[in-house]
Coordinates of C-alpha atoms and ligand atoms in Angstrom, one line a residue:
X931 CA -61.9 -139.4 -47.6
X932 CA -58.6 -140.6 -46.3
X933 CA -57.4 -141.1 -50.0
X934 CA -58.2 -137.4 -50.8
X935 CA -56.5 -136.4 -47.5
X936 CA -53.4 -138.4 -48.5
X937 CA -53.2 -136.8 -51.9
X938 CA -53.7 -133.4 -50.4
X939 CA -51.0 -133.7 -47.9
X940 CA -48.7 -135.3 -50.5
X941 CA -49.2 -132.2 -52.6
X942 CA -48.5 -129.9 -49.7
X943 CA -45.4 -131.9 -48.7
X944 CA -44.0 -131.4 -52.2
X945 CA -45.1 -127.8 -52.9
X946 CA -44.5 -126.3 -49.5
X947 CA -40.7 -126.7 -49.5
X948 CA -40.7 -125.5 -53.1
X949 CA -42.5 -122.3 -52.2
X950 CA -40.3 -121.9 -49.1
X951 CA -37.2 -122.3 -51.1
X952 CA -38.3 -119.7 -53.6
X953 CA -39.3 -117.2 -50.9
X954 CA -36.1 -117.7 -49.0
X955 CA -34.0 -117.3 -52.1
X956 CA -36.0 -114.1 -53.0
X957 CA -35.6 -112.5 -49.6
X958 CA -31.9 -113.3 -49.2
X959 CA -31.3 -112.0 -52.7
X960 CA -32.9 -108.7 -51.8
X961 CA -32.2 -108.2 -48.1
X962 CA -28.5 -109.2 -48.0
X963 CA -26.4 -106.0 -48.2
X964 CA -24.4 -106.1 -51.4
X965 CA -20.8 -105.4 -50.8
X966 CA -19.8 -105.0 -54.4
X967 CA -21.5 -102.7 -56.9
X968 CA -22.5 -104.4 -60.1
X969 CA -22.3 -102.5 -63.3
X970 CA -25.7 -101.9 -64.8
X971 CA -26.0 -100.8 -68.4
X972 CA -29.1 -98.7 -68.0
X973 CA -29.7 -96.5 -71.1
X974 CA -29.0 -92.9 -70.3
X975 CA -29.6 -89.4 -71.8
X976 CA -27.5 -88.3 -74.7
X977 CA -24.1 -88.2 -73.2
X978 CA -23.3 -91.7 -72.1
X979 CA -22.6 -92.7 -68.6
X980 CA -19.2 -91.7 -67.3
X981 CA -16.7 -94.5 -66.6
X982 CA -16.3 -95.4 -63.0
X983 CA -13.0 -94.1 -61.6
X984 CA -11.0 -95.4 -58.7
X985 CA -9.4 -92.5 -56.9
X986 CA -7.1 -92.8 -53.9
X987 CA -5.3 -90.3 -51.7
X988 CA -2.3 -91.4 -49.7
X989 CA -1.1 -89.7 -46.5
X990 CA 2.5 -88.8 -45.9
X991 CA 3.3 -92.2 -44.4
X992 CA 2.1 -94.0 -47.5
X993 CA -1.2 -95.4 -46.3
X994 CA -4.4 -94.8 -48.2
X995 CA -6.5 -92.2 -46.3
X996 CA -9.2 -91.4 -48.8
X997 CA -10.9 -93.8 -51.2
X998 CA -13.5 -92.9 -53.8
X999 CA -15.0 -95.1 -56.5
X1000 CA -17.3 -93.1 -58.7
X1001 CA -18.4 -92.0 -62.1
X1002 CA -18.5 -88.2 -62.6
X1003 CA -20.3 -86.0 -65.1
X1004 CA -20.2 -82.2 -65.1
X1005 CA -23.2 -80.3 -66.2
X1006 CA -22.2 -76.7 -67.0
X1007 CA -24.4 -74.0 -68.3
X1008 CA -23.1 -70.4 -68.4
X1009 CA -24.1 -67.3 -70.1
X1010 CA -21.2 -65.2 -71.3
X1011 CA -22.3 -61.5 -71.4
X1012 CA -19.3 -60.2 -73.5
X1013 CA -19.7 -63.1 -76.0
X1014 CA -23.5 -62.8 -75.9
X1015 CA -24.2 -66.5 -75.7
X1016 CA -25.1 -69.3 -73.4
X1017 CA -22.8 -72.3 -73.3
X1018 CA -24.2 -75.7 -72.2
X1019 CA -21.8 -78.5 -71.8
X1020 CA -22.0 -82.0 -70.3
X1021 CA -18.5 -83.4 -69.7
X1022 CA -17.7 -86.9 -68.5
X1023 CA -14.6 -87.3 -66.4
X1024 CA -12.4 -89.9 -68.0
X1025 CA -10.5 -91.8 -65.2
X1026 CA -7.6 -92.7 -67.4
X1027 CA -6.9 -89.1 -68.2
X1028 CA -7.1 -88.0 -64.6
X1029 CA -4.3 -87.6 -62.1
X1030 CA -5.3 -87.8 -58.4
X1031 CA -3.8 -86.0 -55.5
X1032 CA -5.1 -84.6 -52.2
X1033 CA -4.5 -84.4 -48.5
X1034 CA -5.9 -85.9 -45.3
X1035 CA -6.1 -84.0 -42.0
X1036 CA -7.9 -84.7 -38.8
X1037 CA -11.2 -83.0 -39.9
X1038 CA -10.8 -82.2 -43.5
X1039 CA -9.8 -84.3 -46.5
X1040 CA -9.5 -83.2 -50.1
X1041 CA -9.5 -85.0 -53.4
X1042 CA -7.9 -83.2 -56.3
X1043 CA -8.5 -84.3 -59.8
X1044 CA -6.3 -83.0 -62.6
X1045 CA -8.0 -83.8 -65.8
X1046 CA -6.7 -83.5 -69.3
X1047 CA -3.2 -82.4 -68.2
X1048 CA -4.5 -79.6 -65.9
X1049 CA -7.1 -78.2 -68.4
X1050 CA -9.7 -79.1 -65.9
X1051 CA -9.2 -79.1 -62.1
X1052 CA -11.9 -80.5 -59.9
X1053 CA -11.5 -80.5 -56.1
X1054 CA -13.7 -82.2 -53.5
X1055 CA -13.3 -81.2 -49.9
X1056 CA -14.8 -83.4 -47.2
X1057 CA -15.3 -82.3 -43.6
X1058 CA -15.7 -84.3 -40.5
X1059 CA -18.0 -83.2 -37.7
X1060 CA -16.2 -84.7 -34.7
X1061 CA -19.2 -84.2 -32.4
X1062 CA -21.6 -86.1 -34.5
X1063 CA -18.9 -88.4 -36.1
X1064 CA -20.5 -87.6 -39.6
X1065 CA -18.5 -86.7 -42.6
X1066 CA -19.9 -84.8 -45.7
X1067 CA -18.8 -83.2 -48.9
X1068 CA -18.5 -79.6 -47.9
X1069 CA -16.7 -77.9 -50.8
X1070 CA -16.4 -78.3 -54.5
X1071 CA -14.4 -76.2 -56.8
X1072 CA -13.9 -76.5 -60.6
X1073 CA -11.8 -74.7 -63.1
X1074 CA -12.4 -75.8 -66.6
X1075 CA -11.3 -74.8 -70.1
X1076 CA -14.3 -75.1 -72.4
X1077 CA -13.8 -75.2 -76.1
X1078 CA -16.5 -72.6 -76.6
X1079 CA -15.1 -70.1 -74.1
X1080 CA -11.9 -68.0 -74.4
X1081 CA -11.1 -68.1 -70.7
X1082 CA -11.3 -71.0 -68.3
X1083 CA -14.3 -70.7 -66.1
X1084 CA -14.4 -71.3 -62.3
X1085 CA -17.0 -72.4 -59.8
X1086 CA -16.7 -72.8 -56.1
X1087 CA -19.1 -73.5 -53.2
X1088 CA -17.7 -73.9 -49.7
X1089 CA -21.0 -74.5 -47.9
X1090 CA -22.3 -77.8 -49.3
X1091 CA -23.7 -80.7 -47.4
X1092 CA -23.8 -83.8 -49.6
X1093 CA -22.7 -87.5 -49.4
X1094 CA -23.2 -87.7 -45.7
X1095 CA -21.7 -90.7 -44.0
X1096 CA -20.7 -92.0 -40.6
X1097 CA -17.0 -92.1 -39.5
X1098 CA -15.8 -95.7 -39.9
X1099 CA -18.3 -96.5 -42.7
X1100 CA -18.2 -95.9 -46.4
X1101 CA -20.9 -94.0 -48.2
X1102 CA -22.5 -95.8 -51.1
X1103 CA -25.0 -94.8 -53.7
X1104 CA -25.6 -96.8 -56.8
X1105 CA -28.3 -94.6 -58.2
X1106 CA -27.5 -91.5 -60.2
X1107 CA -27.4 -88.4 -58.0
X1108 CA -27.3 -84.7 -59.0
X1109 CA -25.3 -82.4 -56.8
X1110 CA -26.0 -78.8 -57.6
X1111 CA -22.9 -76.9 -56.7
X1112 CA -23.4 -73.4 -57.9
X1113 CA -25.5 -71.5 -60.5
X1114 CA -24.3 -73.0 -63.7
X1115 CA -22.7 -76.1 -62.3
X1116 CA -24.1 -79.4 -61.2
X1117 CA -22.4 -82.7 -60.9
X1118 CA -24.0 -86.1 -61.7
X1119 CA -22.5 -88.9 -59.8
X1120 CA -22.8 -92.6 -60.7
X1121 CA -22.1 -95.7 -58.6
X1122 CA -20.5 -93.9 -55.8
X1123 CA -18.6 -95.6 -52.9
X1124 CA -16.3 -93.4 -51.0
X1125 CA -14.7 -92.9 -47.6
X1126 CA -12.8 -89.7 -46.8
X1127 CA -11.9 -90.6 -43.2
X1128 CA -10.9 -93.6 -41.2
X1129 CA -9.8 -95.8 -44.1
X1130 CA -7.8 -98.8 -42.8
X1131 CA -5.8 -101.2 -44.8
X1132 CA -6.7 -99.8 -48.2
X1133 CA -10.3 -101.0 -47.8
X1134 CA -13.7 -99.5 -47.4
X1135 CA -15.5 -99.8 -44.1
X1136 CA -19.0 -101.3 -44.2
X1137 CA -21.2 -99.5 -46.6
X1138 CA -24.0 -97.1 -45.7
X1139 CA -26.5 -97.1 -48.5
X1140 CA -28.0 -93.8 -49.6
X1141 CA -31.7 -93.1 -49.4
X1142 CA -32.2 -93.4 -53.2
X1143 CA -30.9 -97.0 -53.1
X1144 CA -33.0 -97.8 -50.1
X1145 CA -36.1 -96.6 -51.8
X1146 CA -35.1 -98.8 -54.8
X1147 CA -34.8 -101.9 -52.5
X1148 CA -38.1 -101.3 -50.8
X1149 CA -40.3 -102.9 -53.5
X1150 CA -38.6 -106.3 -53.5
X1151 CA -38.7 -106.3 -49.7
X1152 CA -42.4 -105.7 -49.8
X1153 CA -42.9 -108.4 -52.4
X1154 CA -40.8 -110.8 -50.2
X1155 CA -42.9 -110.0 -47.1
X1156 CA -46.1 -110.6 -49.0
X1157 CA -44.8 -114.0 -50.2
X1158 CA -43.7 -114.9 -46.7
X1159 CA -47.2 -114.0 -45.5
X1160 CA -48.6 -116.3 -48.2
X1161 CA -46.4 -119.2 -47.1
X1162 CA -47.6 -118.7 -43.5
X1163 CA -51.2 -119.0 -44.7
X1164 CA -50.4 -122.1 -46.7
X1165 CA -48.5 -123.6 -43.7
X1166 CA -51.5 -122.9 -41.4
X1167 CA -53.9 -124.4 -43.9
X1168 CA -51.6 -127.5 -44.1
X1169 CA -51.4 -127.9 -40.3
X1170 CA -55.1 -127.5 -39.8
X1171 CA -55.7 -129.9 -42.7
X1172 CA -53.4 -132.5 -41.1
X1173 CA -55.1 -132.1 -37.7
X1174 CA -58.5 -132.7 -39.3
X1175 CA -57.3 -135.9 -41.1
X1176 CA -55.7 -137.2 -37.9
X1177 CA -59.1 -136.7 -36.2
X1178 CA -60.6 -138.5 -39.2
X1179 CA -58.3 -141.5 -38.7
X1180 CA -59.1 -141.7 -35.0
X1181 CA -62.9 -142.0 -35.7
X1182 CA -62.1 -145.0 -38.0
Ligands
NAG1958 C1 -0.3 -93.2 -41.1 O1 -0.8 -91.9 -40.7 C2 -2.2 -92.0 -40.3 C3 -2.6 -90.5 -40.0 O2 -2.2 -89.7 -41.0 C4 -2.3 -92.9 -39.1 O3 -3.7 -92.9 -38.7 C5 -1.9 -94.2 -39.4 O4 -1.9 -95.1 -38.3 C6 -0.4 -94.2 -39.9 N1 0.0 -95.5 -40.4 C7 1.2 -96.0 -40.1 C8 1.5 -97.4 -40.7 O5 2.0 -95.4 -39.5
NAG1959 C1 -28.0 -80.3 -67.2 O1 -28.6 -79.2 -66.5 C2 -29.7 -78.7 -67.2 C3 -30.3 -77.6 -66.3 O2 -29.3 -76.7 -66.0 C4 -30.8 -79.8 -67.4 O3 -31.9 -79.3 -68.1 C5 -30.2 -81.0 -68.1 O4 -31.1 -82.1 -68.2 C6 -28.9 -81.5 -67.4 N1 -28.3 -82.5 -68.2 C7 -27.8 -83.6 -67.6 C8 -27.2 -84.6 -68.6 O5 -27.9 -83.8 -66.5
NAG1960 C1 -27.3 -61.2 -78.6 O1 -27.7 -62.2 -79.5 C2 -29.1 -62.1 -79.8 C3 -29.5 -63.3 -80.7 O2 -28.7 -64.4 -80.4 C4 -29.4 -60.8 -80.5 O3 -30.7 -60.7 -80.8 C5 -28.9 -59.7 -79.7 O4 -29.0 -58.5 -80.3 C6 -27.4 -59.9 -79.2 N1 -27.0 -58.8 -78.3 C7 -25.9 -58.2 -78.4 C8 -25.6 -57.1 -77.3 O5 -25.1 -58.5 -79.2
NAG1961 C1 -8.9 -94.3 -72.0 O1 -10.0 -95.2 -72.1 C2 -10.7 -95.2 -73.3 C3 -11.9 -96.1 -73.2 O2 -12.1 -96.6 -71.9 C4 -9.8 -95.6 -74.4 O3 -10.5 -95.5 -75.6 C5 -8.6 -94.7 -74.5 O4 -7.7 -95.1 -75.4 C6 -7.9 -94.6 -73.1 N1 -6.9 -93.6 -73.2 C7 -5.7 -93.8 -72.6 C8 -4.7 -92.7 -72.7 O5 -5.4 -94.8 -72.0
NAG1962 C1 -4.8 -77.0 -62.4 O1 -3.9 -77.2 -61.4 C2 -2.5 -77.3 -61.9 C3 -1.6 -77.6 -60.7 O2 -2.2 -77.1 -59.5 C4 -2.2 -75.9 -62.5 O3 -0.9 -76.0 -63.0 C5 -3.1 -75.6 -63.6 O4 -2.9 -74.3 -64.1 C6 -4.6 -75.7 -63.1 N1 -5.5 -75.6 -64.3 C7 -6.5 -74.8 -64.3 C8 -7.3 -74.8 -65.5 O5 -6.8 -74.1 -63.3
NAG1963 C1 -21.8 -81.1 -35.7 O1 -22.9 -81.9 -35.3 C2 -23.6 -81.3 -34.2 C3 -24.6 -82.4 -33.8 O2 -25.3 -82.9 -34.9 C4 -24.2 -80.0 -34.6 O3 -25.0 -79.5 -33.5 C5 -23.1 -79.1 -35.0 O4 -23.7 -77.8 -35.5 C6 -22.3 -79.7 -36.1 N1 -21.2 -78.8 -36.4 C7 -20.8 -78.4 -37.6 C8 -19.6 -77.5 -37.8 O5 -21.5 -78.7 -38.6
NAG1964 C1 -23.8 -73.4 -52.3 O1 -24.7 -74.5 -52.2 C2 -25.8 -74.3 -51.3 C3 -26.5 -75.7 -51.2 O2 -26.8 -76.2 -52.5 C4 -26.6 -73.2 -51.8 O3 -27.7 -73.0 -50.9 C5 -25.8 -72.0 -52.0 O4 -26.6 -70.9 -52.6 C6 -24.6 -72.2 -52.8 N1 -23.7 -71.1 -52.8 C7 -23.2 -70.5 -53.9 C8 -22.2 -69.4 -53.7 O5 -23.4 -71.0 -55.0

């Protein structure tokens, strides 16, 4: 009886720390807020994923006032009545063929991307609501020369509400997002981290993760919690078992 108890508690003494270590490792790995975005090479629909660009806007005194790291893909579909055809184009923005400019004011900030030597102009305007201290993407405009079209085509929407973040924090979304801008134009974004206001020292503020990413992290958190519950049960069983064997010793 005491022999079996000894073997049992020896087993538990060895396995318990092991399980604990695994669970702790698991939960730290999933719960800890990642500060850097790792590149995943998930397979994607026909056009490959756009490269992630690093875009910066500096204010007049030379300090960075807007920071945006993101991959951008334009999805354009237009019907041209005079040419009697529908043009469907998916265009990846190539960061190394892009010139960045823009401006920063108290409650608006803009990011201007000149792509392919001005053949494509893409502008993002961010607004800050100073009552709620939230910023958001409020306007997108695009002028693009498509090979299938004689004239450059333009899109603009000034009443958007995307990429919402809190002043002092950066907005982060690793998952692909589709921002529909206007009939015929949507923008797919990849691995976004941006901050249009309150950038200090050329660095992002703490990241606020988007809903898509949080949903993605929910499953590992649930698994971690279940494992922690299991450990608790094992721990209780161990403590009860130890108490019993102590009682056993006393009767001898
Ligand atoms: C630069 O200008 C911004 C506002 O445009 C201000 O917040 C910041 O403190 C200035 N930095 C320096 C070093 O003057
Ligand atoms: C582009 O948009 C069309 C709908 O307008 C959609 O069917 C298609 O899947 C989109 N393509 C990409 C790569 O997002
Ligand atoms: C437009 O093209 C379709 C087929 O692509 C054709 O049936 C139609 O007659 C054309 N309309 C005009 C106005 O050219
Ligand atoms: C841009 O980058 C692509 C691949 O990342 C490379 O093939 C191309 O040569 C680069 N172009 C320039 C102008 O640097
Ligand atoms: C893009 O902007 C530049 C500078 O503002 C301008 O010269 C160019 O014509 C624009 N291109 C298009 C396609 O609108
Ligand atoms: C700013 O936020 C406040 C509070 O959330 C809201 O009532 C107000 O309509 C917002 N203003 C604008 C211009 O969006
Ligand atoms: C601008 O975007 C909003 C939100 O997606 C949409 O409701 C609105 O119809 C768009 N306006 C134009 C002119 O495309």
